XYZ file of C-alpha atoms in Angstrom:
464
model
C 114.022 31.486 -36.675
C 111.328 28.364 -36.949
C 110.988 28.202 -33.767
C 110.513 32.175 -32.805
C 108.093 31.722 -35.324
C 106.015 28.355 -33.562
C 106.275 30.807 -30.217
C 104.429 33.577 -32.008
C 101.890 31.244 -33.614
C 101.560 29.663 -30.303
C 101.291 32.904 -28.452
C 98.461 34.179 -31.376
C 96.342 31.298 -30.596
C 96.487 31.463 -26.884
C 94.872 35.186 -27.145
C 92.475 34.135 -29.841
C 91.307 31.212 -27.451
C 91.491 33.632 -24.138
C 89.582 35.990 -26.517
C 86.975 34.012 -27.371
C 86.551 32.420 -24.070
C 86.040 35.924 -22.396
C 83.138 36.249 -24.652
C 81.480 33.228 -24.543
C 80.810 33.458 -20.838
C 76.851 33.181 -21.431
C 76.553 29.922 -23.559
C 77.743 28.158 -20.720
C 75.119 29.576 -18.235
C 72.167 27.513 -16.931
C 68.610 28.748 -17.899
C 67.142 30.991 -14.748
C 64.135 31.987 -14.528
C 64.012 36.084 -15.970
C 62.486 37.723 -12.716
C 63.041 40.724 -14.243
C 61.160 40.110 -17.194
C 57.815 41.633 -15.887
C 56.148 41.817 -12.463
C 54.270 38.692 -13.899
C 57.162 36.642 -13.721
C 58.754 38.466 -10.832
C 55.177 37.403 -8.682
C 55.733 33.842 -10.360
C 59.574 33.261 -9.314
C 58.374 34.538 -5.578
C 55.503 32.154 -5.487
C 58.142 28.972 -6.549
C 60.496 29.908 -3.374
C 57.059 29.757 -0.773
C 57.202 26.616 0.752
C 54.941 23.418 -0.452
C 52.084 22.072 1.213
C 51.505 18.837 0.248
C 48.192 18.841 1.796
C 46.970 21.826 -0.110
C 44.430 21.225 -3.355
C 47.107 20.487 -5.824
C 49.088 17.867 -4.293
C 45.623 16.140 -3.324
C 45.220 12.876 -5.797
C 42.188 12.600 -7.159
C 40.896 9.973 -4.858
C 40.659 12.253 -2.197
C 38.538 15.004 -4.350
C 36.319 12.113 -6.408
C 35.274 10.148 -3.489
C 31.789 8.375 -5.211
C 33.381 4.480 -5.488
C 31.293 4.248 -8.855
C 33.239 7.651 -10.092
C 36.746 6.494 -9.353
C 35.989 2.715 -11.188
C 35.304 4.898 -13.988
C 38.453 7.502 -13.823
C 40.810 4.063 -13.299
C 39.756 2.625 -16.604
C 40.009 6.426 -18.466
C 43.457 6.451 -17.402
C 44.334 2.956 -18.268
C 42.658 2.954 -21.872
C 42.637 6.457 -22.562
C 44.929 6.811 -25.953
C 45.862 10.407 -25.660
C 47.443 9.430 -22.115
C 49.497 6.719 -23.852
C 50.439 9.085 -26.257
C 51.909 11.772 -23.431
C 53.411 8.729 -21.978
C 55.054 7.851 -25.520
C 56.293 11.441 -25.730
C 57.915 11.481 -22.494
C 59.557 7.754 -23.178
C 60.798 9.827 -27.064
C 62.079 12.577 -24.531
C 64.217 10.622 -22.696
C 65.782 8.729 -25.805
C 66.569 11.889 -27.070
C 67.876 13.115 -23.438
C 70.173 10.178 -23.728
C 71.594 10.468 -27.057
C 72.479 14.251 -26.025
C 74.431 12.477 -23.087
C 76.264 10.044 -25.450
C 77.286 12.892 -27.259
C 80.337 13.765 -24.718
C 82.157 10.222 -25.434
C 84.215 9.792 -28.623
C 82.618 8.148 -31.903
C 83.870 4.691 -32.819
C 83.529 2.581 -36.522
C 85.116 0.236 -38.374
C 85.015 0.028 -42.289
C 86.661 -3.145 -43.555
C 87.775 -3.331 -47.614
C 89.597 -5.628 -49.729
C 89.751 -5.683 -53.567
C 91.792 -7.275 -56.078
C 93.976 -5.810 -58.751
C 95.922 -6.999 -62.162
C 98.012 -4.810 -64.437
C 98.949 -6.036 -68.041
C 98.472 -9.522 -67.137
C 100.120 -9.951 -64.283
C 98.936 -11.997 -61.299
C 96.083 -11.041 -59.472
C 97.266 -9.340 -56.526
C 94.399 -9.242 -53.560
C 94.779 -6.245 -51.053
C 92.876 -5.836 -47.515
C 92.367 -3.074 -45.052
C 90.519 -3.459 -41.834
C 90.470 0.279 -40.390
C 88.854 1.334 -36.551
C 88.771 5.264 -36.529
C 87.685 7.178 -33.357
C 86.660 10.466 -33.323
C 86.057 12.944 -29.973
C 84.764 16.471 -29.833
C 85.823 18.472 -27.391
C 83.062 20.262 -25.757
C 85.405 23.730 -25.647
C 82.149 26.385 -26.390
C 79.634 24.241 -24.703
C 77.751 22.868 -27.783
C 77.111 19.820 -26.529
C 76.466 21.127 -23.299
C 73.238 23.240 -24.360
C 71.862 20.070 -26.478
C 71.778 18.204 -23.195
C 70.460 21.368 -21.479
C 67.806 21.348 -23.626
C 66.838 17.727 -24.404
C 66.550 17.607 -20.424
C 64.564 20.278 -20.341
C 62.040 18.978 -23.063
C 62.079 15.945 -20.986
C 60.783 18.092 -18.555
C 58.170 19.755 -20.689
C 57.037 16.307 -22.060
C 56.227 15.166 -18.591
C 54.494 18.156 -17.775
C 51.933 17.920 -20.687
C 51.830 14.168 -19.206
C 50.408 15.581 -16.131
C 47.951 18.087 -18.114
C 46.607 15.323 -20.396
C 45.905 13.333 -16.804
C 44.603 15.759 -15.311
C 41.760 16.636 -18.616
C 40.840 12.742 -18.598
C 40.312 12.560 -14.849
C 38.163 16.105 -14.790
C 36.634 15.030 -17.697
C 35.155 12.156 -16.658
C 34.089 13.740 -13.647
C 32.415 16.295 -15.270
C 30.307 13.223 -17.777
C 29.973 11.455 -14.533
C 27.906 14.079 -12.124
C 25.954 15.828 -15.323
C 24.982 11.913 -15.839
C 23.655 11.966 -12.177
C 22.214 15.395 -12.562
C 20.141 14.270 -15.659
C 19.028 10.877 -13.732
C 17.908 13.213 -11.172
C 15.725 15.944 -13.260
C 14.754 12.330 -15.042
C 13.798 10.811 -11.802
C 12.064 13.687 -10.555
C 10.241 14.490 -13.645
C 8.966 10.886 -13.495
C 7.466 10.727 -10.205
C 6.043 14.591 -10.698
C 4.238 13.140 -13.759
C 2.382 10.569 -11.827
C 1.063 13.467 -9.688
C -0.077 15.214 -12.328
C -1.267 11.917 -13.746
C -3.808 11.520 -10.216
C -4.789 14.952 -10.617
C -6.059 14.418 -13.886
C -8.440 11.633 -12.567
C -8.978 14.064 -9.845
C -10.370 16.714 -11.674
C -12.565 14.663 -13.561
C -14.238 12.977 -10.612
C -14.623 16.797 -9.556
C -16.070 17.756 -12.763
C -18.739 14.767 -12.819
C -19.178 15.730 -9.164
C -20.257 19.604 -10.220
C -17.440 21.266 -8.534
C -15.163 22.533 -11.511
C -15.865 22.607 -15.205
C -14.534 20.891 -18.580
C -11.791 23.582 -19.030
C -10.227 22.726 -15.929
C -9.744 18.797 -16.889
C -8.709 19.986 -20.470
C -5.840 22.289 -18.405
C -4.887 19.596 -16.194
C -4.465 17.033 -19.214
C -2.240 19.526 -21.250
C -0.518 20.129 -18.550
C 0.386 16.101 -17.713
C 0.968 15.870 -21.397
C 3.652 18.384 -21.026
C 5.694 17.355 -18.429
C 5.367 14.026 -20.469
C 6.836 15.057 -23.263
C 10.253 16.492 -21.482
C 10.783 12.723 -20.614
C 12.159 11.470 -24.060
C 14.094 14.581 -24.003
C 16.006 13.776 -20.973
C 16.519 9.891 -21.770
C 18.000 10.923 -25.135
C 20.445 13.553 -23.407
C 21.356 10.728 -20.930
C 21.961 8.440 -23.855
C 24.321 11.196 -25.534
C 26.521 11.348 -22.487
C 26.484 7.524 -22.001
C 28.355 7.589 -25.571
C 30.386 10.425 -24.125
C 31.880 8.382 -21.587
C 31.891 5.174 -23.096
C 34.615 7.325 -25.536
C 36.593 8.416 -22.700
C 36.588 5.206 -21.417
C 37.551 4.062 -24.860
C 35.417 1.202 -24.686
C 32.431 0.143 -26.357
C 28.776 1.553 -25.068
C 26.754 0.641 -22.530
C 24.787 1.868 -19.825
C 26.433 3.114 -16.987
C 25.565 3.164 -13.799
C 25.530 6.153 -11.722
C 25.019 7.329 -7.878
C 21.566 8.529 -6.706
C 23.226 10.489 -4.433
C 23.705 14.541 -4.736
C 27.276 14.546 -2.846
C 30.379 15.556 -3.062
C 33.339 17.322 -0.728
C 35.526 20.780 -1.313
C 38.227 21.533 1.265
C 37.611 23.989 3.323
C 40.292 26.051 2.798
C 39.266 27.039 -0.486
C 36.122 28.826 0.394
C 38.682 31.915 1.202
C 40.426 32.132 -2.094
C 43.793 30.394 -3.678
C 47.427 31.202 -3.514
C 49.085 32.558 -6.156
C 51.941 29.692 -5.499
C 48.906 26.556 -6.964
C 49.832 28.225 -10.197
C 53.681 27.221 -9.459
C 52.106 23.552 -9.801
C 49.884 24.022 -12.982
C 51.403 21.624 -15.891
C 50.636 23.827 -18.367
C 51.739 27.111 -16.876
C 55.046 24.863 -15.721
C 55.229 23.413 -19.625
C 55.366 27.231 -21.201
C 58.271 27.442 -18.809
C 59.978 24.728 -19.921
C 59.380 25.697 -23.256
C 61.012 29.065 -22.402
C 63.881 27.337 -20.761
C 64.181 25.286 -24.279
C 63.893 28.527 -26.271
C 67.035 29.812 -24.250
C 69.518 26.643 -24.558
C 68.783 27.002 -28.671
C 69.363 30.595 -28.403
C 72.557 29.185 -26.468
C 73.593 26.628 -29.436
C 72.768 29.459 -31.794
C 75.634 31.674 -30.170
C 78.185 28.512 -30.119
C 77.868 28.402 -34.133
C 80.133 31.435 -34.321
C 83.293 29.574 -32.258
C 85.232 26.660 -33.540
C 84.539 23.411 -33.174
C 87.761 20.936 -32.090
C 87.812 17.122 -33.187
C 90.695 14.538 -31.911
C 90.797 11.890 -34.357
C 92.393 8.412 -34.376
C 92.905 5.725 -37.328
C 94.282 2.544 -37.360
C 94.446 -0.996 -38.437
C 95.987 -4.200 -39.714
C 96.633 -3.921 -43.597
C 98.456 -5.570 -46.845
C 98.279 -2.433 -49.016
C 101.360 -0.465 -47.821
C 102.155 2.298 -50.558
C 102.432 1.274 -53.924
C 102.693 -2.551 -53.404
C 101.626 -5.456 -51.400
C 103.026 -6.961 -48.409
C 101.378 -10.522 -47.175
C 101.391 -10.809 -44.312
C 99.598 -7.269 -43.398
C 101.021 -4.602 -41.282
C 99.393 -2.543 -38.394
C 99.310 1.177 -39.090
C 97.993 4.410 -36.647
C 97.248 7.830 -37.631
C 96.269 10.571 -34.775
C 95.330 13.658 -35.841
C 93.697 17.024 -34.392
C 91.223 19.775 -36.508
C 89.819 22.854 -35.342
C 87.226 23.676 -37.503
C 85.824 28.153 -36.901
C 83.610 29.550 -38.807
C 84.768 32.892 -40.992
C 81.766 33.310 -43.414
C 78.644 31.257 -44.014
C 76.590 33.552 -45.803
C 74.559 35.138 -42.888
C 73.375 31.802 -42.241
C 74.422 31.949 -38.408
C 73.470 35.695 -37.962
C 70.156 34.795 -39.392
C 69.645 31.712 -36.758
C 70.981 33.807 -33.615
C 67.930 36.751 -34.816
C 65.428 34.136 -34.918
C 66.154 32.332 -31.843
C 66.003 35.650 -29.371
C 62.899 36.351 -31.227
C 61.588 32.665 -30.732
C 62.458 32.987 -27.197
C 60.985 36.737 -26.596
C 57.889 34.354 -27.988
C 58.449 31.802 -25.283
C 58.463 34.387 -22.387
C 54.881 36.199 -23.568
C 53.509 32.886 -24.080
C 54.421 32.141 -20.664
C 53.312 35.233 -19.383
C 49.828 34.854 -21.033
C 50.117 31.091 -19.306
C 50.340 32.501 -15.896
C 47.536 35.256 -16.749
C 45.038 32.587 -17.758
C 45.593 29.958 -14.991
C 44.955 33.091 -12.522
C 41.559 33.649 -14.338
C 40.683 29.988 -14.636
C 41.038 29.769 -10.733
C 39.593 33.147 -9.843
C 36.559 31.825 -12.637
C 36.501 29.044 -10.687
C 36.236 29.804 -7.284
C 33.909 32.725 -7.576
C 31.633 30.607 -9.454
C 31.430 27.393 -6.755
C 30.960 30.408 -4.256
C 27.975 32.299 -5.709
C 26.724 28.769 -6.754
C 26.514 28.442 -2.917
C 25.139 31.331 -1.746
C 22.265 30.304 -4.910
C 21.758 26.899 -3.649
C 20.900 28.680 -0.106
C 17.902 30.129 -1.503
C 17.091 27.193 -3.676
C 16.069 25.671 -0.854
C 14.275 27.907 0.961
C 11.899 28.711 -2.103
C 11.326 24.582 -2.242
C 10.154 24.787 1.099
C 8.068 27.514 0.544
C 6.587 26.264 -2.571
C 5.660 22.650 -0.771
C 3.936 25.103 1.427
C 1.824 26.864 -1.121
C 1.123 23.666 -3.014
C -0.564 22.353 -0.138
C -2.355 25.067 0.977
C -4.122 25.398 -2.711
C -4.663 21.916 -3.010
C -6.796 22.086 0.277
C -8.272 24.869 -0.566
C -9.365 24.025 -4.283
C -10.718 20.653 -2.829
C -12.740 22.345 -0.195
C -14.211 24.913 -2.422
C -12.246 27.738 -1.253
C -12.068 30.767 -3.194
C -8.979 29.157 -4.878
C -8.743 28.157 -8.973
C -7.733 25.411 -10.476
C -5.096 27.738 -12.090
C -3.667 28.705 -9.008
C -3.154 25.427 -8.121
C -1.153 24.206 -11.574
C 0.996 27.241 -11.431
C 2.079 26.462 -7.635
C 2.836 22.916 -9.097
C 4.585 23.944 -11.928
C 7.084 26.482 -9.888
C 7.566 23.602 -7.240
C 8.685 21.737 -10.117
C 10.786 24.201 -11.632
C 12.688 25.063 -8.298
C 13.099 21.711 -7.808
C 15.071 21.101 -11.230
C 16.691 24.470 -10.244
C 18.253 22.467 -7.630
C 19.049 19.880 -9.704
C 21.024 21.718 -11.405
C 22.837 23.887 -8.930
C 23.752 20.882 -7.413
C 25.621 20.250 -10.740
C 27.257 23.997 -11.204
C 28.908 23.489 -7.786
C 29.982 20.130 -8.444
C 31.371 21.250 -12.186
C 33.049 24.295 -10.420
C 34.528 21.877 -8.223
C 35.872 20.058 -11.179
C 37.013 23.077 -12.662
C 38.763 24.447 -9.521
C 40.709 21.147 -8.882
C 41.778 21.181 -12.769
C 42.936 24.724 -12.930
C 45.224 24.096 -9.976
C 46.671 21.156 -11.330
C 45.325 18.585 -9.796
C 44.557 14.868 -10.754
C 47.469 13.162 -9.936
């Protein structure tokens, strides 16, 4: 009769295990990525499979976009001071601890807890009593609980390094971007220096002309105003230079100084960007690649969420040399061994494990718009980006031509103002004072196109 009743109770369990195995078919599948989510991540998932070019802007290191010698001195030491880079690397290094322990977590658990004591009873001798126990205990990973912690440690690993790559590539663009609008003030500084003493001759000009009959006292007057002027924009640009000397000096995370800069307007774009980017140099992007980690992350805890409602199983193992053997004591000691085996499912915990399945889909539905959104904004930082460095081009094209034209016409009044042409001295400060101001123009084109450059190369993920 016992043992038609074992075969039943075996039989029960094997269909309640078969049962639950059936239905636990998902915890044990690896994250992929939901194509079917939205046509976002359906255009995403397409542009992963295209293959790489590891030629193309993204895969470029940042020696090969930052050329200027003087530049790439300066983006060496950001990236070997810089604290929020140590950080990232820190987080990555706590990643793969954690990564590790979730490994360790498949082998068995192992301690040792030696006691001793002594004891005496209505005077009797003092009787002294030892134990030194080992116990060992083993999950067995039946409902893949384990399995999703290492899932997702890994993949945290893999989001840590990503925002590793994102913090590298905001110190390298950064100091880029300090860097040129350092050379673009030196420039306008440069060139508002050398107009002044111009302006300072024509001064004395236009006296000598005034004591020589051929213009008047409000002419001089105009002329010094004017020098004054341009004077005065001089303290303005040393004290923006000195700002952005401080700037970098931070992301260098050293003390300041002056630093020196090139005095030459250059810098190179690869060609191939001049026709637009593929959709696939978002695939690269650390931080669109960290939301989908962090979607990926929000799926193996929506995993471990599920495994709460199946049973946990535990083989455990005791044993040990020992005097205390019942009621009395035995000297010498005695080895003793217990195995045992628990099984450990969950029938009611208060709505406690509903409660944490419901908040991890919804914590994961969060993941997948945040990583939508992700995707949406890298597409407009590029598209930003590249229209920008393109109209900043077809700008700088007529820049130049209204330079050359306005050398021309400063010329032409000079002569004719010093010849006693029908020309006033008006004419000729307002042809000086557009040179000027096309000039700067320049100046500072030159530095749009370069920041667009910068901004391009960052929103592609580049700066490795």
């Amino acid at each position: 009769m016992n043992k038609k009743i074992n075969n039943n109770l075996i039989g029960y369990c094997s269909i309640v295990i078969v049962a639950l195995a059936l239905t636990s078919c998902h915890i044990y599948k690896k994250y992929e990525l939901p194509k079917d989510a939205s046509p976002i991540v359906e255009n995403y998932a397409q542009a992963l499979e295209e293959e790489v070019d590891s030629t193309s802007l993204p895969y470029l290191g940042w020696k090969d976009i930052f050329t200027d010698p003087i530049l790439q001195n300066y983006i060496q030491r950001a990236i070997d001071n810089n604290k929020d880079l140590e950080n990232a690397r820190l987080n990555v290094d706590i990643a793969k601890a954690q990564l590790k322990g979730a490994k360790l977590s498949y082998f068995p658990s192992l301690s040792i807890n030696p006691n001793g004591g002594a004891a005496s009873y209505a005077g009797s001798q003092l009787n002294w009593s030892y134990t030194i126990p080992g116990a060992a205990a083993w999950e067995i990973d039946a409902f893949a609980k384990i399995l999703n912690r290492k899932r997702g440690a890994k993949t945290n690993l893999q989001m840590m390094q990503d925002y590793q790559q994102a913090v590298h590539s905001q110190i390298v663009c950064g100091v880029a971007n300090v860097y040129y609008s350092l050379v673009m003030l030196h420039q306008q500084l440069q060139l508002t220096k050398s107009t002044s003493e111009i302006w300072e001759e024509q001064v004395s000009s236009m006296e000598l002309l005034k004591n020589a009959g051929r213009t008047n006292e409000a002419a001089v007057v105009q002329s010094r105003a004017n020098y004054y002027n341009i004077m005065s924009t001089i303290p303005v640009l040393e004290n923006s230079i000195n700002q952005l000397q401080n700037t970098l000096s931070l992301l260098l995370n050293e003390y300041p100084d002056n630093w020196d800069v090139t005095n030459e307007l250059k810098f190179s774009i690869p060609k191939e960007l001049i026709n637009g980017i593929p959709i696939s140099y978002l695939a690269v992007r650390p931080d669109v690649r960290a939301m989908e980690r962090a979607l990926a992350t929000a799926y193996y805890t929506t995993n471990q969420a599920r495994t709460n409602f199946y049973p946990s199983i535990v083989i455990s193992a005791q044993g040990g040399f020992t005097n205390l053997l019942g009621s009395f004591i035995k000297n010498p000691g005695e080895w003793f061994y217990q195995l045992a085996g628990s099984i450990t499912a969950p029938i009611f915990s208060r709505g406690q494990n509903i409660a944490t399945l419901e908040a991890a889909k919804a914590q994961q539905k969060q993941a997948l718009n945040n990583f939508e959104y992700a995707i949406l904004s890298a597409s407009a930082d590029v598209s930003d980006a590249l229209v920008e460095y393109n109209k900043c081009e077809e700008q700088n094209t007529f820049l130049q031509l209204q330079v050359e034209q306005l050398e021309k016409s400063v010329d032409y009044t000079n002569e004719l103002f010093m010849y006693n042409q029908s020309t006033t001295y008006l004419e000729v400060l307002t042809a000086r004072s557009s040179l000027l101001s096309a000039q700067l123009s320049c100046i500072a084109n030159w530095h749009e196109r370069a920041s667009a450059l910068i901004a391009l190369y960052q929103a592609v993920g580049g700066g490795r």
